[in-house]
Amino acid sequence: MGQQLHRAPMRRLRRAALVATMGALVLLAGCSAQTQDEWKNLAMPDPATEQAVHTFELWRWSWVAAMITGVIVWGLIGWVVVRYRRKHDDEIPVQTRYNLPLEIFYTIAPIVMVVVFFYHTVNVQNIVLDDTDQDQTIEVVGQQWSWTFNYRLDGSTDGPVVWTSGTGSQIPTLVLPVDQTIQFNLTSPDVIHNFGIPAFLMKMDVIPGRTNHYEVTPTTTGDFVGKCYELCGTYHSRMLFNVKVVEQAEYEQYLSDLEDQGNYSEEPLLGGNFVNEQAGLDDHSEEEAE
């Protein structure tokens, strides 16, 4: 009778583990290919820039460290449960207090882990925020509620620009050359926004009255998405933009096309036509409601 009582919790534990495994398999089976890739990367997209690789490696090895720690802790919990379980109803387990070596270990070990994480985090931060000799400079303006991209001509840092801007009815596209180092200078004329591209594994606040900046070096051509990560007002959810990484010749042709369209200025455009096309949002809202 006693053996049956001890076996009952184990049967329930095995049954719960089986149900959890089956549930996880069902969820993974319903995921898209992109989502499955992100799960393979521990919920991260494939890094698409030289800088993003460092962020991805930090994320991956942090997960490895966390899983190793978890396995050790779960193993110790299981060992204690089995080793020191009550074998008889009238038995009182041994009570242990003031175990100095154990107390020193569980105090020092977490401190060491935090120091190691801090060290590698600072290293990666220094790498992704390092200023180099950029090939292109793009003045990014976040305004309620869209984006304006000013491309400095001839790779200059203070020369004339060609620009493109989103409106209430049009999501702008940011075009970047592959294998070129691009510096984003981030400014805002109104409130705080946040400029981020998931595949680049980087985002940064866009703050009125100051210019933040960071660099990326795309390593693969293709289409990506970007958005504002800071709640910035009524239509924050529409602060989206597309990203297209192309070959250098196609990038130069794109800038030439913008200039031919009249999107040329001696100074960066500090805001687009979003407010003037508020009706575009209302039209979209009606379409979505239908």
mmCIF file of C-alpha atoms in Angstrom:
data_model
loop_
_atom_site.group_PDB
_atom_site.id
_atom_site.type_symbol
_atom_site.label_atom_id
_atom_site.label_comp_id
_atom_site.label_asym_id
_atom_site.label_seq_id
_atom_site.Cartn_x
_atom_site.Cartn_y
_atom_site.Cartn_z
ATOM 1 C CA MET A 1 0.000 0.000 0.000
ATOM 2 C CA GLY A 2 2.842 2.391 0.898
ATOM 3 C CA GLN A 3 4.650 1.670 -2.367
ATOM 4 C CA GLN A 4 1.498 2.469 -4.352
ATOM 5 C CA LEU A 5 1.202 5.849 -2.566
ATOM 6 C CA HIS A 6 4.822 6.665 -3.442
ATOM 7 C CA ARG A 7 4.306 5.675 -7.081
ATOM 8 C CA ALA A 8 1.200 7.808 -7.560
ATOM 9 C CA PRO A 9 3.055 11.193 -7.625
ATOM 10 C CA MET A 10 5.567 9.802 -10.118
ATOM 11 C CA ARG A 11 2.780 8.667 -12.432
ATOM 12 C CA ARG A 12 1.160 12.102 -12.242
ATOM 13 C CA LEU A 13 4.516 13.747 -12.948
ATOM 14 C CA ARG A 14 5.123 11.575 -16.020
ATOM 15 C CA ARG A 15 1.597 12.233 -17.244
ATOM 16 C CA ALA A 16 2.047 16.008 -16.866
ATOM 17 C CA ALA A 17 5.392 15.880 -18.707
ATOM 18 C CA LEU A 18 3.798 13.942 -21.572
ATOM 19 C CA VAL A 19 0.928 16.429 -21.874
ATOM 20 C CA ALA A 20 3.367 19.372 -21.860
ATOM 21 C CA THR A 21 5.522 17.754 -24.551
ATOM 22 C CA MET A 22 2.519 17.052 -26.776
ATOM 23 C CA GLY A 23 1.281 20.612 -26.323
ATOM 24 C CA ALA A 24 4.662 22.043 -27.301
ATOM 25 C CA LEU A 25 4.751 19.854 -30.427
ATOM 26 C CA VAL A 26 1.268 21.026 -31.442
ATOM 27 C CA LEU A 27 2.264 24.687 -31.015
ATOM 28 C CA LEU A 28 5.462 24.248 -33.028
ATOM 29 C CA ALA A 29 3.591 22.428 -35.794
ATOM 30 C CA GLY A 30 1.334 25.465 -36.231
ATOM 31 C CA CYS A 31 4.196 27.959 -36.454
ATOM 32 C CA SER A 32 5.319 29.514 -39.705
ATOM 33 C CA ALA A 33 8.780 28.820 -41.099
ATOM 34 C CA GLN A 34 9.972 32.243 -39.905
ATOM 35 C CA THR A 35 8.638 31.624 -36.409
ATOM 36 C CA GLN A 36 10.290 28.199 -36.303
ATOM 37 C CA ASP A 37 13.603 29.794 -37.306
ATOM 38 C CA GLU A 38 13.212 32.283 -34.463
ATOM 39 C CA TRP A 39 12.542 29.455 -32.022
ATOM 40 C CA LYS A 40 15.665 27.748 -33.342
ATOM 41 C CA ASN A 41 17.510 30.999 -32.590
ATOM 42 C CA LEU A 42 15.965 31.170 -29.106
ATOM 43 C CA ALA A 43 13.276 33.673 -30.186
ATOM 44 C CA MET A 44 15.732 35.823 -32.166
ATOM 45 C CA PRO A 45 15.649 36.505 -35.928
ATOM 46 C CA ASP A 46 18.699 35.700 -38.036
ATOM 47 C CA PRO A 47 21.167 38.601 -37.616
ATOM 48 C CA ALA A 48 21.367 40.650 -40.820
ATOM 49 C CA THR A 49 24.266 43.000 -39.971
ATOM 50 C CA GLU A 50 27.842 42.640 -38.756
ATOM 51 C CA GLN A 51 26.925 44.315 -35.465
ATOM 52 C CA ALA A 52 23.870 42.131 -34.928
ATOM 53 C CA VAL A 53 26.011 38.983 -34.802
ATOM 54 C CA HIS A 54 27.571 40.145 -31.531
ATOM 55 C CA THR A 55 24.159 40.809 -29.974
ATOM 56 C CA PHE A 56 22.934 37.416 -31.154
ATOM 57 C CA GLU A 57 25.956 35.617 -29.675
ATOM 58 C CA LEU A 58 25.441 37.366 -26.328
ATOM 59 C CA TRP A 59 21.780 36.364 -26.354
ATOM 60 C CA ARG A 60 22.515 32.738 -27.292
ATOM 61 C CA TRP A 61 25.245 32.180 -24.705
ATOM 62 C CA SER A 62 23.137 33.891 -22.051
ATOM 63 C CA TRP A 63 20.464 31.303 -22.761
ATOM 64 C CA VAL A 64 23.043 28.518 -22.524
ATOM 65 C CA ALA A 65 24.243 29.815 -19.153
ATOM 66 C CA ALA A 66 20.655 30.165 -17.929
ATOM 67 C CA MET A 67 19.775 26.625 -19.020
ATOM 68 C CA ILE A 68 22.884 25.155 -17.372
ATOM 69 C CA THR A 69 22.011 26.996 -14.163
ATOM 70 C CA GLY A 70 18.422 25.791 -14.416
ATOM 71 C CA VAL A 71 19.437 22.167 -14.932
ATOM 72 C CA ILE A 72 21.750 22.305 -11.894
ATOM 73 C CA VAL A 73 19.058 23.898 -9.709
ATOM 74 C CA TRP A 74 16.336 21.497 -10.881
ATOM 75 C CA GLY A 75 18.711 18.567 -10.401
ATOM 76 C CA LEU A 76 19.511 19.643 -6.845
ATOM 77 C CA ILE A 77 15.819 20.112 -6.079
ATOM 78 C CA GLY A 78 15.045 16.632 -7.413
ATOM 79 C CA TRP A 79 17.959 15.084 -5.530
ATOM 80 C CA VAL A 80 16.893 16.693 -2.237
ATOM 81 C CA VAL A 81 13.272 15.629 -2.744
ATOM 82 C CA VAL A 82 14.291 11.998 -3.310
ATOM 83 C CA ARG A 83 17.252 11.779 -0.919
ATOM 84 C CA TYR A 84 15.604 13.438 2.068
ATOM 85 C CA ARG A 85 12.002 12.386 1.550
ATOM 86 C CA ARG A 86 10.054 11.175 4.554
ATOM 87 C CA LYS A 87 10.161 7.381 4.610
ATOM 88 C CA HIS A 88 7.923 6.876 7.640
ATOM 89 C CA ASP A 89 4.987 8.861 8.989
ATOM 90 C CA ASP A 90 6.650 9.418 12.365
ATOM 91 C CA GLU A 91 10.018 10.426 10.895
ATOM 92 C CA ILE A 92 11.320 13.989 11.231
ATOM 93 C CA PRO A 93 13.932 14.969 8.579
ATOM 94 C CA VAL A 94 17.292 16.227 9.740
ATOM 95 C CA GLN A 95 17.167 19.996 10.279
ATOM 96 C CA THR A 96 20.242 21.907 9.054
ATOM 97 C CA ARG A 97 21.023 25.552 9.923
ATOM 98 C CA TYR A 98 24.007 27.878 9.645
ATOM 99 C CA ASN A 99 25.832 25.921 6.964
ATOM 100 C CA LEU A 100 28.551 28.504 6.319
ATOM 101 C CA PRO A 101 30.136 26.919 3.188
ATOM 102 C CA LEU A 102 26.718 26.564 1.558
ATOM 103 C CA GLU A 103 25.730 30.133 2.427
ATOM 104 C CA ILE A 104 29.010 31.469 1.015
ATOM 105 C CA PHE A 105 28.479 29.490 -2.190
ATOM 106 C CA TYR A 106 24.940 30.669 -2.903
ATOM 107 C CA THR A 107 26.018 34.263 -2.171
ATOM 108 C CA ILE A 108 29.227 34.309 -4.220
ATOM 109 C CA ALA A 109 28.016 32.257 -7.211
ATOM 110 C CA PRO A 110 25.230 34.685 -8.257
ATOM 111 C CA ILE A 111 27.608 37.649 -7.846
ATOM 112 C CA VAL A 112 30.146 35.973 -10.141
ATOM 113 C CA MET A 113 27.410 35.282 -12.710
ATOM 114 C CA VAL A 114 26.240 38.915 -12.662
ATOM 115 C CA VAL A 115 29.821 40.173 -13.089
ATOM 116 C CA VAL A 116 30.388 37.856 -16.085
ATOM 117 C CA PHE A 117 27.105 38.918 -17.711
ATOM 118 C CA PHE A 118 27.923 42.582 -17.086
ATOM 119 C CA TYR A 119 31.398 42.231 -18.613
ATOM 120 C CA HIS A 120 30.171 40.613 -21.842
ATOM 121 C CA THR A 121 27.197 42.985 -22.103
ATOM 122 C CA VAL A 122 29.462 46.036 -21.906
ATOM 123 C CA ASN A 123 31.780 44.538 -24.536
ATOM 124 C CA VAL A 124 28.903 43.971 -26.955
ATOM 125 C CA GLN A 125 27.505 47.429 -26.229
ATOM 126 C CA ASN A 126 30.877 48.984 -27.060
ATOM 127 C CA ILE A 127 31.042 47.049 -30.340
ATOM 128 C CA VAL A 128 27.549 47.919 -31.600
ATOM 129 C CA LEU A 129 27.924 51.587 -30.597
ATOM 130 C CA ASP A 130 31.437 51.979 -31.964
ATOM 131 C CA ASP A 131 31.932 54.896 -34.376
ATOM 132 C CA THR A 132 33.879 53.984 -37.505
ATOM 133 C CA ASP A 133 34.476 55.517 -40.927
ATOM 134 C CA GLN A 134 30.937 55.156 -42.248
ATOM 135 C CA ASP A 135 30.248 54.885 -45.980
ATOM 136 C CA GLN A 136 26.779 56.423 -45.887
ATOM 137 C CA THR A 137 24.909 58.755 -43.537
ATOM 138 C CA ILE A 138 21.123 58.798 -43.203
ATOM 139 C CA GLU A 139 19.303 61.409 -41.156
ATOM 140 C CA VAL A 140 16.289 59.627 -39.660
ATOM 141 C CA VAL A 141 13.449 61.813 -38.412
ATOM 142 C CA GLY A 142 10.687 60.300 -36.307
ATOM 143 C CA GLN A 143 7.582 62.450 -36.214
ATOM 144 C CA GLN A 144 4.002 61.852 -35.196
ATOM 145 C CA TRP A 145 3.302 59.440 -36.765
ATOM 146 C CA SER A 146 5.671 58.309 -39.476
ATOM 147 C CA TRP A 147 9.293 58.467 -40.594
ATOM 148 C CA THR A 148 11.383 60.688 -42.861
ATOM 149 C CA PHE A 149 14.654 59.356 -44.283
ATOM 150 C CA ASN A 150 17.235 61.887 -45.502
ATOM 151 C CA TYR A 151 20.052 60.311 -47.505
ATOM 152 C CA ARG A 152 23.261 62.337 -47.513
ATOM 153 C CA LEU A 153 24.614 62.481 -51.048
ATOM 154 C CA ASP A 154 28.100 61.207 -51.897
ATOM 155 C CA GLY A 155 28.440 59.649 -48.454
ATOM 156 C CA SER A 156 28.960 63.065 -46.841
ATOM 157 C CA THR A 157 28.031 63.876 -43.249
ATOM 158 C CA ASP A 158 26.774 67.446 -43.760
ATOM 159 C CA GLY A 159 26.037 67.838 -47.465
ATOM 160 C CA PRO A 160 22.732 68.005 -49.366
ATOM 161 C CA VAL A 161 20.197 65.204 -49.113
ATOM 162 C CA VAL A 162 17.536 63.394 -51.036
ATOM 163 C CA TRP A 163 14.628 62.292 -48.938
ATOM 164 C CA THR A 164 11.548 60.110 -48.695
ATOM 165 C CA SER A 165 8.786 60.377 -46.120
ATOM 166 C CA GLY A 166 5.808 58.369 -44.957
ATOM 167 C CA THR A 167 2.281 59.717 -44.833
ATOM 168 C CA GLY A 168 -1.018 58.722 -43.300
ATOM 169 C CA SER A 169 -1.700 56.412 -46.215
ATOM 170 C CA GLN A 170 1.798 55.261 -47.149
ATOM 171 C CA ILE A 171 4.445 53.382 -45.164
ATOM 172 C CA PRO A 172 7.920 54.643 -46.125
ATOM 173 C CA THR A 173 10.741 52.388 -47.295
ATOM 174 C CA LEU A 174 14.293 52.702 -46.047
ATOM 175 C CA VAL A 175 16.745 51.563 -48.737
ATOM 176 C CA LEU A 176 20.254 50.518 -47.646
ATOM 177 C CA PRO A 177 23.322 49.304 -49.560
ATOM 178 C CA VAL A 178 24.692 45.867 -48.649
ATOM 179 C CA ASP A 179 28.218 45.572 -47.205
ATOM 180 C CA GLN A 180 28.348 49.323 -46.559
ATOM 181 C CA THR A 181 28.569 50.932 -43.113
ATOM 182 C CA ILE A 182 25.614 53.267 -42.607
ATOM 183 C CA GLN A 183 25.277 55.735 -39.758
ATOM 184 C CA PHE A 184 21.755 56.595 -38.630
ATOM 185 C CA ASN A 185 21.412 60.054 -37.058
ATOM 186 C CA LEU A 186 18.152 60.040 -35.123
ATOM 187 C CA THR A 187 16.151 63.205 -34.398
ATOM 188 C CA SER A 188 12.558 64.152 -33.596
ATOM 189 C CA PRO A 189 10.629 67.442 -33.857
ATOM 190 C CA ASP A 190 7.898 66.469 -31.385
ATOM 191 C CA VAL A 191 7.975 63.576 -28.861
ATOM 192 C CA ILE A 192 10.175 60.605 -28.013
ATOM 193 C CA HIS A 193 10.109 57.790 -30.570
ATOM 194 C CA ASN A 194 12.264 54.690 -30.928
ATOM 195 C CA PHE A 195 13.850 53.529 -34.188
ATOM 196 C CA GLY A 196 14.349 49.783 -34.486
ATOM 197 C CA ILE A 197 14.741 47.011 -37.062
ATOM 198 C CA PRO A 198 14.292 43.518 -35.564
ATOM 199 C CA ALA A 199 16.603 41.771 -38.051
ATOM 200 C CA PHE A 200 19.378 44.228 -37.128
ATOM 201 C CA LEU A 201 18.925 43.412 -33.408
ATOM 202 C CA MET A 202 19.243 47.081 -32.540
ATOM 203 C CA LYS A 203 16.962 49.943 -31.556
ATOM 204 C CA MET A 204 17.499 53.393 -30.103
ATOM 205 C CA ASP A 205 15.432 56.265 -28.719
ATOM 206 C CA VAL A 206 14.720 59.251 -30.953
ATOM 207 C CA ILE A 207 14.620 62.222 -28.584
ATOM 208 C CA PRO A 208 13.611 65.838 -29.319
ATOM 209 C CA GLY A 209 16.443 68.325 -28.904
ATOM 210 C CA ARG A 210 19.296 65.847 -29.350
ATOM 211 C CA THR A 211 20.775 63.546 -31.991
ATOM 212 C CA ASN A 212 21.391 59.898 -31.175
ATOM 213 C CA HIS A 213 23.239 57.718 -33.635
ATOM 214 C CA TYR A 214 24.458 54.215 -34.336
ATOM 215 C CA GLU A 215 25.910 52.294 -37.258
ATOM 216 C CA VAL A 216 24.948 49.131 -39.123
ATOM 217 C CA THR A 217 26.663 47.143 -41.841
ATOM 218 C CA PRO A 218 24.059 44.977 -43.639
ATOM 219 C CA THR A 219 25.469 41.645 -44.757
ATOM 220 C CA THR A 220 22.577 40.255 -46.773
ATOM 221 C CA THR A 221 20.166 41.666 -49.330
ATOM 222 C CA GLY A 222 16.451 41.329 -48.819
ATOM 223 C CA ASP A 223 13.333 42.895 -47.348
ATOM 224 C CA PHE A 224 12.886 43.582 -43.642
ATOM 225 C CA VAL A 225 10.536 45.559 -41.419
ATOM 226 C CA GLY A 226 11.025 48.299 -38.852
ATOM 227 C CA LYS A 227 8.865 50.165 -36.390
ATOM 228 C CA CYS A 228 8.687 52.589 -33.499
ATOM 229 C CA TYR A 229 9.225 50.890 -30.131
ATOM 230 C CA GLU A 230 8.151 53.846 -27.981
ATOM 231 C CA LEU A 231 4.503 54.681 -27.321
ATOM 232 C CA CYS A 232 4.286 58.113 -28.933
ATOM 233 C CA GLY A 233 0.627 59.003 -29.270
ATOM 234 C CA THR A 234 -2.661 58.085 -30.888
ATOM 235 C CA TYR A 235 -1.310 56.524 -34.076
ATOM 236 C CA HIS A 236 1.866 54.985 -32.643
ATOM 237 C CA SER A 237 0.860 51.613 -34.090
ATOM 238 C CA ARG A 238 1.143 53.069 -37.604
ATOM 239 C CA MET A 239 4.757 54.162 -37.200
ATOM 240 C CA LEU A 240 5.981 51.344 -39.399
ATOM 241 C CA PHE A 241 8.516 51.304 -42.198
ATOM 242 C CA ASN A 242 9.908 48.807 -44.660
ATOM 243 C CA VAL A 243 13.619 48.141 -45.099
ATOM 244 C CA LYS A 244 15.144 47.055 -48.383
ATOM 245 C CA VAL A 245 18.837 46.085 -48.531
ATOM 246 C CA VAL A 246 20.152 46.192 -52.111
ATOM 247 C CA GLU A 247 23.393 46.158 -54.056
ATOM 248 C CA GLN A 248 25.393 49.380 -54.264
ATOM 249 C CA ALA A 249 24.439 50.082 -57.904
ATOM 250 C CA GLU A 250 20.728 49.750 -57.122
ATOM 251 C CA TYR A 251 21.146 52.000 -54.079
ATOM 252 C CA GLU A 252 22.797 54.732 -56.152
ATOM 253 C CA GLN A 253 20.042 54.448 -58.748
ATOM 254 C CA TYR A 254 17.433 54.834 -55.991
ATOM 255 C CA LEU A 255 19.045 58.062 -54.779
ATOM 256 C CA SER A 256 19.193 59.339 -58.338
ATOM 257 C CA ASP A 257 15.489 58.568 -58.803
ATOM 258 C CA LEU A 258 14.631 60.523 -55.639
ATOM 259 C CA GLU A 259 16.577 63.506 -56.941
ATOM 260 C CA ASP A 260 14.807 63.305 -60.312
ATOM 261 C CA GLN A 261 11.471 63.331 -58.459
ATOM 262 C CA GLY A 262 12.402 66.628 -56.821
ATOM 263 C CA ASN A 263 13.064 65.147 -53.364
ATOM 264 C CA TYR A 264 16.269 67.149 -53.028
ATOM 265 C CA SER A 265 17.225 69.574 -50.284
ATOM 266 C CA GLU A 266 20.297 71.382 -49.001
ATOM 267 C CA GLU A 267 19.227 70.523 -45.445
ATOM 268 C CA PRO A 268 17.502 67.426 -44.005
ATOM 269 C CA LEU A 269 13.717 67.484 -44.058
ATOM 270 C CA LEU A 270 12.622 67.580 -40.397
ATOM 271 C CA GLY A 271 9.155 66.124 -40.801
ATOM 272 C CA GLY A 272 6.961 64.640 -43.458
ATOM 273 C CA ASN A 273 3.433 65.138 -44.725
ATOM 274 C CA PHE A 274 1.746 62.941 -42.169
ATOM 275 C CA VAL A 275 -0.307 65.654 -40.480
ATOM 276 C CA ASN A 276 -1.413 67.020 -43.840
ATOM 277 C CA GLU A 277 -2.736 63.607 -44.810
ATOM 278 C CA GLN A 278 -4.685 62.806 -41.650
ATOM 279 C CA ALA A 279 -7.546 61.765 -43.914
ATOM 280 C CA GLY A 280 -5.422 58.855 -45.036
ATOM 281 C CA LEU A 281 -5.622 57.395 -41.546
ATOM 282 C CA ASP A 282 -9.362 57.867 -41.406
ATOM 283 C CA ASP A 283 -9.700 56.056 -44.745
ATOM 284 C CA HIS A 284 -7.615 53.156 -43.454
ATOM 285 C CA SER A 285 -9.604 53.013 -40.241
ATOM 286 C CA GLU A 286 -12.869 52.770 -42.188
ATOM 287 C CA GLU A 287 -11.449 50.016 -44.415
ATOM 288 C CA GLU A 288 -10.273 48.022 -41.397
ATOM 289 C CA ALA A 289 -13.647 48.450 -39.722
ATOM 290 C CA GLU A 290 -15.356 47.050 -42.816
#
